Amino acid sequence: MNDVEARLAKLSLSGDRRAFAELVDLYKDKIFHLAYRMLGNAHEAEDIVQETFLRVFKNLDRYDETQKFSTWIYRIGTNLCIDRLRKRKSAYSLDADMPDGEGADWYSLLPGHEETPEKQLILSETQAQVREAIDTLPEKYKSIVILRYIHDLSLQEIGEILDMPVTTVKTRVHRGREYLRKKLEEEFG
């Protein structure tokens, strides 16, 4: 996949619109889910997807083919989300209730193995509780927890995306997980 993405990036740089469209198809949903989890708003997530691909298009000449394309595009999307959260921070606290957003979220896309409506309700409530707890995370832990547990990226990939040492990522993953554990224990005993 890495070679395909590098080839598509190179073709896009030379003006091949179809190659760029393929890159968009490969990553638009992934970037949307990342942005939606970080921002909690579908409209803002759509804006981030568009801005991410505008930046990718403008900066294709800066893409280093020795690195994974996914790392580069996730870094762009994550940084745009962090910028949006910083701008938003002055308007209200990140600990405030986040709007639930419209439509489906990442959890609703998971395939279910529930047998009864009761189990489905319990799972749905649990997912909502975890989602709410993630939304209360301090900014420096929130993006790392989402990248690690929602997008299942390695510590190394997260370090590359956020441009920080793996040891810092590991520490923040641990602290973010502890924060979530305490938060969920406080609320649900």
Coordinates of N, CA and C in Angstrom, one line a residue:
M1 N 0.8 -1.2 0.0 CA 0.0 0.0 0.0 C 0.9 1.3 0.0
N2 N 2.0 1.2 0.7 CA 2.8 2.4 0.8 C 3.4 2.8 -0.5
D3 N 3.8 1.8 -1.3 CA 4.3 2.1 -2.7 C 3.2 2.7 -3.6
V4 N 2.0 2.2 -3.4 CA 0.9 2.6 -4.2 C 0.6 4.1 -3.9
E5 N 0.6 4.4 -2.6 CA 0.3 5.8 -2.1 C 1.4 6.7 -2.6
A6 N 2.7 6.3 -2.5 CA 3.8 7.1 -2.9 C 3.7 7.4 -4.4
R7 N 3.3 6.3 -5.2 CA 3.2 6.5 -6.6 C 2.0 7.4 -7.0
L8 N 0.9 7.3 -6.2 CA -0.2 8.2 -6.5 C 0.1 9.7 -6.1
A9 N 0.9 9.8 -5.0 CA 1.4 11.2 -4.7 C 2.3 11.8 -5.8
K10 N 3.2 11.0 -6.3 CA 4.1 11.4 -7.4 C 3.3 11.8 -8.6
L11 N 2.3 10.9 -9.0 CA 1.5 11.2 -10.2 C 0.6 12.5 -9.9
S12 N 0.1 12.6 -8.7 CA -0.7 13.8 -8.4 C 0.2 15.1 -8.5
L13 N 1.4 15.0 -8.1 CA 2.3 16.1 -8.2 C 2.6 16.5 -9.6
S14 N 2.6 15.6 -10.5 CA 2.8 15.9 -11.9 C 1.5 16.3 -12.6
G15 N 0.4 16.4 -11.8 CA -0.8 17.0 -12.4 C -1.9 15.9 -12.7
D16 N -1.7 14.7 -12.4 CA -2.7 13.6 -12.6 C -3.9 13.7 -11.6
R17 N -5.0 14.3 -12.1 CA -6.1 14.5 -11.2 C -6.8 13.2 -10.7
R18 N -6.7 12.1 -11.6 CA -7.3 10.9 -11.2 C -6.5 10.3 -10.0
A19 N -5.2 10.4 -10.1 CA -4.3 9.9 -9.0 C -4.7 10.6 -7.7
F20 N -4.9 11.9 -7.7 CA -5.2 12.7 -6.5 C -6.6 12.2 -6.0
A21 N -7.5 12.0 -7.0 CA -8.9 11.5 -6.6 C -8.8 10.2 -5.9
E22 N -7.9 9.3 -6.3 CA -7.7 8.0 -5.6 C -7.2 8.2 -4.2
L23 N -6.3 9.2 -4.0 CA -5.8 9.5 -2.7 C -6.9 10.0 -1.8
V24 N -7.7 10.8 -2.4 CA -8.9 11.4 -1.6 C -9.8 10.2 -1.2
D25 N -10.1 9.3 -2.2 CA -11.0 8.2 -1.9 C -10.4 7.3 -0.8
L26 N -9.1 7.1 -0.8 CA -8.4 6.2 0.2 C -8.5 6.8 1.6
Y27 N -8.5 8.1 1.7 CA -8.3 8.8 3.1 C -9.4 9.6 3.5
K28 N -10.4 10.0 2.7 CA -11.5 10.9 3.1 C -12.2 10.4 4.3
D29 N -12.6 9.1 4.4 CA -13.4 8.6 5.5 C -12.5 8.5 6.7
K30 N -11.3 8.1 6.6 CA -10.4 8.0 7.7 C -10.1 9.4 8.4
I31 N -9.9 10.4 7.6 CA -9.7 11.7 8.1 C -11.0 12.3 8.7
F32 N -12.1 12.0 8.1 CA -13.4 12.4 8.7 C -13.6 11.8 10.1
H33 N -13.3 10.5 10.2 CA -13.5 9.8 11.5 C -12.6 10.4 12.5
L34 N -11.3 10.6 12.1 CA -10.4 11.2 13.1 C -10.9 12.6 13.5
A35 N -11.3 13.4 12.6 CA -11.7 14.8 12.9 C -13.0 14.8 13.7
Y36 N -13.9 13.9 13.4 CA -15.2 13.8 14.1 C -14.9 13.4 15.6
R37 N -14.0 12.4 15.8 CA -13.7 12.0 17.1 C -13.0 13.1 17.9
M38 N -12.2 13.9 17.3 CA -11.5 14.9 18.0 C -12.4 16.2 18.2
L39 N -13.3 16.5 17.3 CA -14.0 17.7 17.4 C -15.5 17.5 17.8
G40 N -16.0 16.3 17.6 CA -17.4 16.0 18.0 C -18.5 16.6 17.2
N41 N -18.1 17.1 16.0 CA -19.1 17.8 15.2 C -18.9 17.4 13.7
A42 N -19.9 16.9 13.1 CA -19.8 16.4 11.7 C -19.5 17.5 10.7
H43 N -20.1 18.7 10.9 CA -19.8 19.8 10.0 C -18.3 20.2 10.1
E44 N -17.8 20.4 11.3 CA -16.4 20.7 11.5 C -15.5 19.6 10.9
A45 N -15.9 18.4 11.1 CA -15.1 17.3 10.6 C -15.0 17.3 9.1
E46 N -16.1 17.7 8.4 CA -16.1 17.8 6.9 C -15.2 18.9 6.5
D47 N -15.2 20.0 7.3 CA -14.4 21.2 7.0 C -12.9 20.7 7.1
I48 N -12.6 20.0 8.1 CA -11.2 19.5 8.3 C -10.8 18.6 7.1
V49 N -11.7 17.7 6.7 CA -11.3 16.8 5.5 C -11.0 17.7 4.3
Q50 N -11.8 18.7 4.0 CA -11.5 19.5 2.9 C -10.2 20.3 3.0
E51 N -10.0 20.9 4.2 CA -8.8 21.6 4.5 C -7.6 20.7 4.4
T52 N -7.7 19.5 4.9 CA -6.6 18.5 4.8 C -6.2 18.2 3.4
F53 N -7.2 18.0 2.5 CA -6.8 17.7 1.2 C -6.4 18.9 0.4
L54 N -6.8 20.1 0.8 CA -6.3 21.3 0.2 C -4.8 21.4 0.5
R55 N -4.5 21.2 1.8 CA -3.1 21.3 2.2 C -2.2 20.2 1.6
V56 N -2.8 19.0 1.5 CA -2.0 17.9 0.8 C -1.7 18.3 -0.6
F57 N -2.7 18.8 -1.3 CA -2.5 19.2 -2.7 C -1.5 20.3 -2.9
K58 N -1.6 21.3 -2.0 CA -0.6 22.4 -2.1 C 0.8 22.0 -1.7
N59 N 0.9 21.0 -0.9 CA 2.2 20.7 -0.3 C 2.7 19.3 -0.8
L60 N 2.2 18.8 -1.9 CA 2.7 17.5 -2.4 C 4.1 17.5 -2.6
D61 N 4.7 18.6 -3.0 CA 6.1 18.7 -3.3 C 7.0 18.5 -2.0
R62 N 6.3 18.6 -0.9 CA 7.0 18.5 0.4 C 6.9 17.1 1.0
Y63 N 6.1 16.2 0.4 CA 6.0 14.9 0.9 C 7.2 14.1 0.7
D64 N 7.7 13.5 1.7 CA 9.0 12.7 1.7 C 8.6 11.2 1.5
E65 N 8.9 10.7 0.3 CA 8.5 9.4 -0.1 C 9.1 8.3 0.8
T66 N 10.1 8.6 1.6 CA 10.7 7.6 2.5 C 9.8 7.4 3.7
Q67 N 8.8 8.3 3.9 CA 7.9 8.1 5.0 C 6.5 7.6 4.5
K68 N 5.7 7.0 5.4 CA 4.4 6.5 5.0 C 3.5 7.7 4.7
F69 N 2.8 7.6 3.6 CA 1.8 8.7 3.2 C 0.8 8.9 4.3
S70 N 0.3 7.7 4.9 CA -0.7 7.8 6.0 C -0.2 8.7 7.1
T71 N 1.0 8.5 7.5 CA 1.6 9.3 8.6 C 1.5 10.8 8.3
W72 N 1.9 11.1 7.1 CA 1.9 12.5 6.6 C 0.5 13.1 6.6
I73 N -0.4 12.4 6.1 CA -1.8 13.0 6.0 C -2.5 13.0 7.3
Y74 N -2.2 12.0 8.2 CA -2.8 12.1 9.5 C -2.2 13.2 10.3
R75 N -0.9 13.5 10.1 CA -0.3 14.7 10.8 C -1.0 15.9 10.4
I76 N -1.2 16.1 9.1 CA -1.9 17.3 8.6 C -3.3 17.4 9.3
G77 N -4.1 16.3 9.2 CA -5.5 16.3 9.7 C -5.5 16.6 11.2
T78 N -4.6 15.9 12.0 CA -4.5 16.1 13.4 C -4.2 17.5 13.8
N79 N -3.2 18.1 13.1 CA -2.8 19.4 13.4 C -3.9 20.4 13.1
L80 N -4.7 20.2 12.1 CA -5.8 21.1 11.8 C -6.9 21.0 12.9
C81 N -7.1 19.7 13.4 CA -8.1 19.5 14.5 C -7.6 20.2 15.7
I82 N -6.3 20.1 16.1 CA -5.7 20.7 17.3 C -5.9 22.2 17.1
D83 N -5.6 22.8 16.0 CA -5.8 24.2 15.8 C -7.2 24.7 16.0
R84 N -8.1 23.9 15.5 CA -9.6 24.2 15.6 C -9.9 24.1 17.1
L85 N -9.4 23.1 17.8 CA -9.7 23.0 19.3 C -9.2 24.2 20.0
R86 N -8.0 24.7 19.7 CA -7.4 25.8 20.3 C -8.2 27.1 20.1
K87 N -8.7 27.2 18.9 CA -9.5 28.4 18.6 C -10.8 28.3 19.4
R88 N -11.4 27.1 19.5 CA -12.6 26.9 20.2 C -12.5 27.1 21.7
K89 N -11.3 26.8 22.2 CA -11.1 26.8 23.6 C -11.4 28.2 24.3
S90 N -11.2 29.2 23.5 CA -11.5 30.5 24.1 C -13.0 30.8 24.3
A91 N -13.8 30.1 23.5 CA -15.2 30.2 23.5 C -15.8 29.5 24.7
Y92 N -15.3 28.3 25.0 CA -15.8 27.5 26.1 C -14.8 26.4 26.5
S93 N -15.0 25.9 27.6 CA -14.0 24.9 28.1 C -14.2 23.5 27.4
L94 N -13.1 22.8 27.2 CA -13.1 21.5 26.6 C -13.9 20.5 27.5
D95 N -14.0 20.9 28.7 CA -14.7 20.0 29.7 C -16.2 20.1 29.5
A96 N -16.7 21.2 28.9 CA -18.1 21.4 28.7 C -18.7 20.3 27.8
D97 N -20.0 20.1 27.9 CA -20.6 19.1 27.1 C -20.5 19.5 25.6
M98 N -20.0 18.5 24.9 CA -19.8 18.7 23.4 C -21.1 18.3 22.7
P99 N -21.5 19.0 21.6 CA -22.7 18.7 20.9 C -22.5 17.2 20.4
D100 N -23.6 16.5 20.4 CA -23.6 15.1 20.0 C -23.3 15.0 18.5
G101 N -23.5 16.0 17.7 CA -23.3 15.9 16.3 C -24.5 15.2 15.6
E102 N -24.4 15.2 14.3 CA -25.5 14.7 13.5 C -25.1 13.3 12.9
G103 N -26.0 12.5 12.8 CA -25.8 11.2 12.0 C -24.9 10.2 12.8
A104 N -24.3 9.4 12.0 CA -23.5 8.2 12.6 C -22.2 8.7 13.2
D105 N -21.7 8.0 14.1 CA -20.4 8.2 14.6 C -19.6 6.9 14.4
W106 N -18.3 7.0 14.9 CA -17.4 5.9 14.7 C -18.0 4.6 15.3
Y107 N -18.5 4.7 16.4 CA -19.0 3.5 17.1 C -20.2 2.8 16.4
S108 N -21.0 3.6 15.7 CA -22.1 3.0 15.0 C -21.7 2.2 13.8
L109 N -20.4 2.5 13.3 CA -19.9 1.7 12.2 C -19.3 0.4 12.5
L110 N -19.2 0.1 13.8 CA -18.6 -1.2 14.2 C -19.6 -2.3 14.0
P111 N -19.1 -3.4 13.4 CA -20.1 -4.5 13.3 C -20.5 -5.0 14.6
G112 N -21.8 -5.3 14.7 CA -22.3 -5.8 16.0 C -22.5 -7.3 16.1
H113 N -22.3 -7.8 17.3 CA -22.5 -9.3 17.5 C -23.6 -9.4 18.6
E114 N -24.3 -8.4 18.8 CA -25.3 -8.4 19.9 C -26.4 -9.4 19.5
E115 N -26.9 -10.0 20.5 CA -28.0 -11.0 20.3 C -29.4 -10.5 20.6
T116 N -29.4 -9.6 21.6 CA -30.7 -9.1 22.0 C -30.7 -7.5 22.0
P117 N -31.9 -6.9 21.9 CA -32.0 -5.5 22.0 C -31.5 -5.0 23.4
E118 N -31.6 -5.7 24.4 CA -31.1 -5.3 25.7 C -29.5 -5.2 25.7
K119 N -28.9 -6.2 25.0 CA -27.4 -6.1 24.9 C -27.0 -4.9 24.0
Q120 N -27.8 -4.7 23.0 CA -27.5 -3.5 22.1 C -27.6 -2.2 22.9
L121 N -28.6 -2.1 23.7 CA -28.8 -0.9 24.5 C -27.6 -0.7 25.5
I122 N -27.2 -1.8 26.2 CA -26.1 -1.7 27.1 C -24.8 -1.3 26.4
L123 N -24.6 -1.9 25.2 CA -23.4 -1.6 24.4 C -23.5 -0.1 24.0
S124 N -24.6 0.3 23.5 CA -24.8 1.7 23.1 C -24.5 2.7 24.2
E125 N -25.1 2.4 25.4 CA -24.8 3.2 26.6 C -23.4 3.3 27.0
T126 N -22.7 2.1 26.9 CA -21.3 2.0 27.3 C -20.5 2.8 26.3
Q127 N -20.8 2.7 25.0 CA -20.0 3.5 24.0 C -20.2 5.0 24.2
A128 N -21.4 5.4 24.5 CA -21.7 6.8 24.8 C -20.9 7.3 26.0
Q129 N -20.9 6.5 27.0 CA -20.1 6.8 28.2 C -18.6 7.0 27.9
V130 N -18.1 6.1 27.2 CA -16.7 6.1 26.8 C -16.4 7.4 25.9
R131 N -17.3 7.6 25.0 CA -17.2 8.8 24.1 C -17.2 10.1 24.9
E132 N -18.1 10.1 25.9 CA -18.2 11.3 26.7 C -16.9 11.5 27.6
A133 N -16.4 10.4 28.1 CA -15.2 10.4 28.9 C -14.0 10.9 28.0
I134 N -13.9 10.4 26.8 CA -12.9 10.8 25.8 C -13.0 12.3 25.6
D135 N -14.2 12.8 25.4 CA -14.4 14.2 25.2 C -13.9 15.1 26.3
T136 N -13.9 14.6 27.5 CA -13.4 15.4 28.7 C -11.9 15.3 28.9
L137 N -11.2 14.5 28.1 CA -9.8 14.4 28.2 C -9.1 15.8 27.9
P138 N -8.0 16.1 28.7 CA -7.3 17.3 28.3 C -6.7 17.2 26.9
E139 N -6.6 18.3 26.2 CA -6.2 18.3 24.8 C -5.0 17.5 24.5
K140 N -4.0 17.5 25.3 CA -2.7 16.8 25.0 C -2.9 15.3 25.1
Y141 N -3.9 14.8 25.7 CA -4.2 13.4 25.8 C -5.2 12.9 24.8
K142 N -6.1 13.8 24.5 CA -7.3 13.5 23.6 C -6.9 13.0 22.3
S143 N -6.0 13.8 21.6 CA -5.6 13.4 20.2 C -4.8 12.1 20.2
I144 N -4.0 11.9 21.2 CA -3.2 10.6 21.3 C -4.1 9.4 21.6
V145 N -5.1 9.6 22.5 CA -6.0 8.4 22.8 C -6.8 8.1 21.6
I146 N -7.3 9.1 20.9 CA -8.1 8.8 19.7 C -7.2 8.1 18.6
L147 N -6.0 8.6 18.4 CA -5.2 8.0 17.4 C -4.8 6.6 17.7
R148 N -4.6 6.3 19.0 CA -4.2 5.0 19.5 C -5.3 4.0 19.5
Y149 N -6.4 4.4 20.1 CA -7.5 3.4 20.4 C -8.6 3.5 19.4
I150 N -8.9 4.6 18.8 CA -9.9 4.7 17.8 C -9.4 4.3 16.4
H151 N -8.2 4.9 16.1 CA -7.6 4.6 14.7 C -6.5 3.5 14.8
D152 N -6.3 3.0 15.9 CA -5.4 1.8 16.1 C -4.0 2.0 15.5
L153 N -3.5 3.2 15.7 CA -2.1 3.5 15.2 C -1.1 3.1 16.2
S154 N 0.1 2.8 15.8 CA 1.2 2.4 16.7 C 1.7 3.6 17.4
L155 N 2.4 3.4 18.5 CA 3.1 4.5 19.2 C 4.0 5.3 18.3
Q156 N 4.7 4.5 17.5 CA 5.7 5.1 16.5 C 5.0 6.0 15.5
E157 N 3.9 5.5 15.0 CA 3.1 6.3 14.0 C 2.6 7.6 14.6
I158 N 2.1 7.5 15.9 CA 1.5 8.6 16.6 C 2.7 9.7 16.8
G159 N 3.8 9.2 17.2 CA 5.0 10.0 17.4 C 5.3 10.8 16.2
E160 N 5.3 10.1 15.0 CA 5.6 10.8 13.7 C 4.5 11.8 13.4
I161 N 3.3 11.4 13.6 CA 2.2 12.3 13.3 C 2.2 13.6 14.1
L162 N 2.4 13.4 15.4 CA 2.4 14.6 16.3 C 3.8 15.2 16.5
D163 N 4.8 14.6 15.9 CA 6.2 15.1 15.9 C 6.7 15.2 17.4
M164 N 6.6 14.0 18.1 CA 7.1 13.9 19.4 C 7.7 12.6 19.7
P165 N 8.6 12.5 20.6 CA 9.3 11.2 20.9 C 8.3 10.1 21.3
V166 N 8.6 8.9 21.0 CA 7.7 7.8 21.3 C 7.5 7.7 22.8
T167 N 8.6 8.0 23.6 CA 8.5 7.9 25.0 C 7.4 8.9 25.6
T168 N 7.3 10.1 24.9 CA 6.3 11.0 25.3 C 4.9 10.5 25.0
V169 N 4.8 9.9 23.8 CA 3.5 9.3 23.3 C 3.1 8.2 24.3
K170 N 4.0 7.4 24.7 CA 3.7 6.3 25.6 C 3.3 6.8 26.9
T171 N 3.9 7.8 27.4 CA 3.5 8.4 28.7 C 2.1 9.0 28.6
R172 N 1.8 9.7 27.5 CA 0.5 10.4 27.4 C -0.6 9.3 27.1
V173 N -0.3 8.3 26.4 CA -1.3 7.2 26.3 C -1.6 6.6 27.6
H174 N -0.6 6.4 28.4 CA -0.8 5.8 29.8 C -1.6 6.8 30.6
R175 N -1.2 8.0 30.6 CA -1.9 9.0 31.5 C -3.3 9.2 31.0
G176 N -3.5 9.3 29.7 CA -4.9 9.4 29.1 C -5.7 8.2 29.5
R177 N -5.2 7.0 29.4 CA -5.9 5.8 29.8 C -6.3 5.9 31.3
E178 N -5.3 6.3 32.1 CA -5.6 6.4 33.6 C -6.7 7.4 33.8
Y179 N -6.6 8.6 33.1 CA -7.6 9.6 33.3 C -9.0 9.0 32.9
L180 N -9.1 8.3 31.8 CA -10.4 7.7 31.4 C -10.9 6.7 32.4
R181 N -9.9 5.8 32.9 CA -10.3 4.8 33.9 C -10.9 5.5 35.2
K182 N -10.2 6.5 35.7 CA -10.7 7.2 36.9 C -12.0 7.9 36.6
K183 N -12.1 8.5 35.5 CA -13.4 9.2 35.1 C -14.6 8.3 35.1
L184 N -14.3 7.1 34.4 CA -15.4 6.1 34.3 C -15.7 5.5 35.6
E185 N -14.7 5.3 36.5 CA -14.9 4.7 37.8 C -15.7 5.7 38.7
E186 N -15.4 7.0 38.6 CA -16.1 8.0 39.4 C -17.6 8.0 39.0
E187 N -17.9 8.0 37.7 CA -19.2 8.1 37.2 C -20.1 6.8 37.4
F188 N -19.4 5.6 37.2 CA -20.1 4.4 37.1 C -19.7 3.3 38.1
G189 N -18.9 3.8 39.0 CA -18.5 3.0 40.2 C -17.9 1.7 39.9

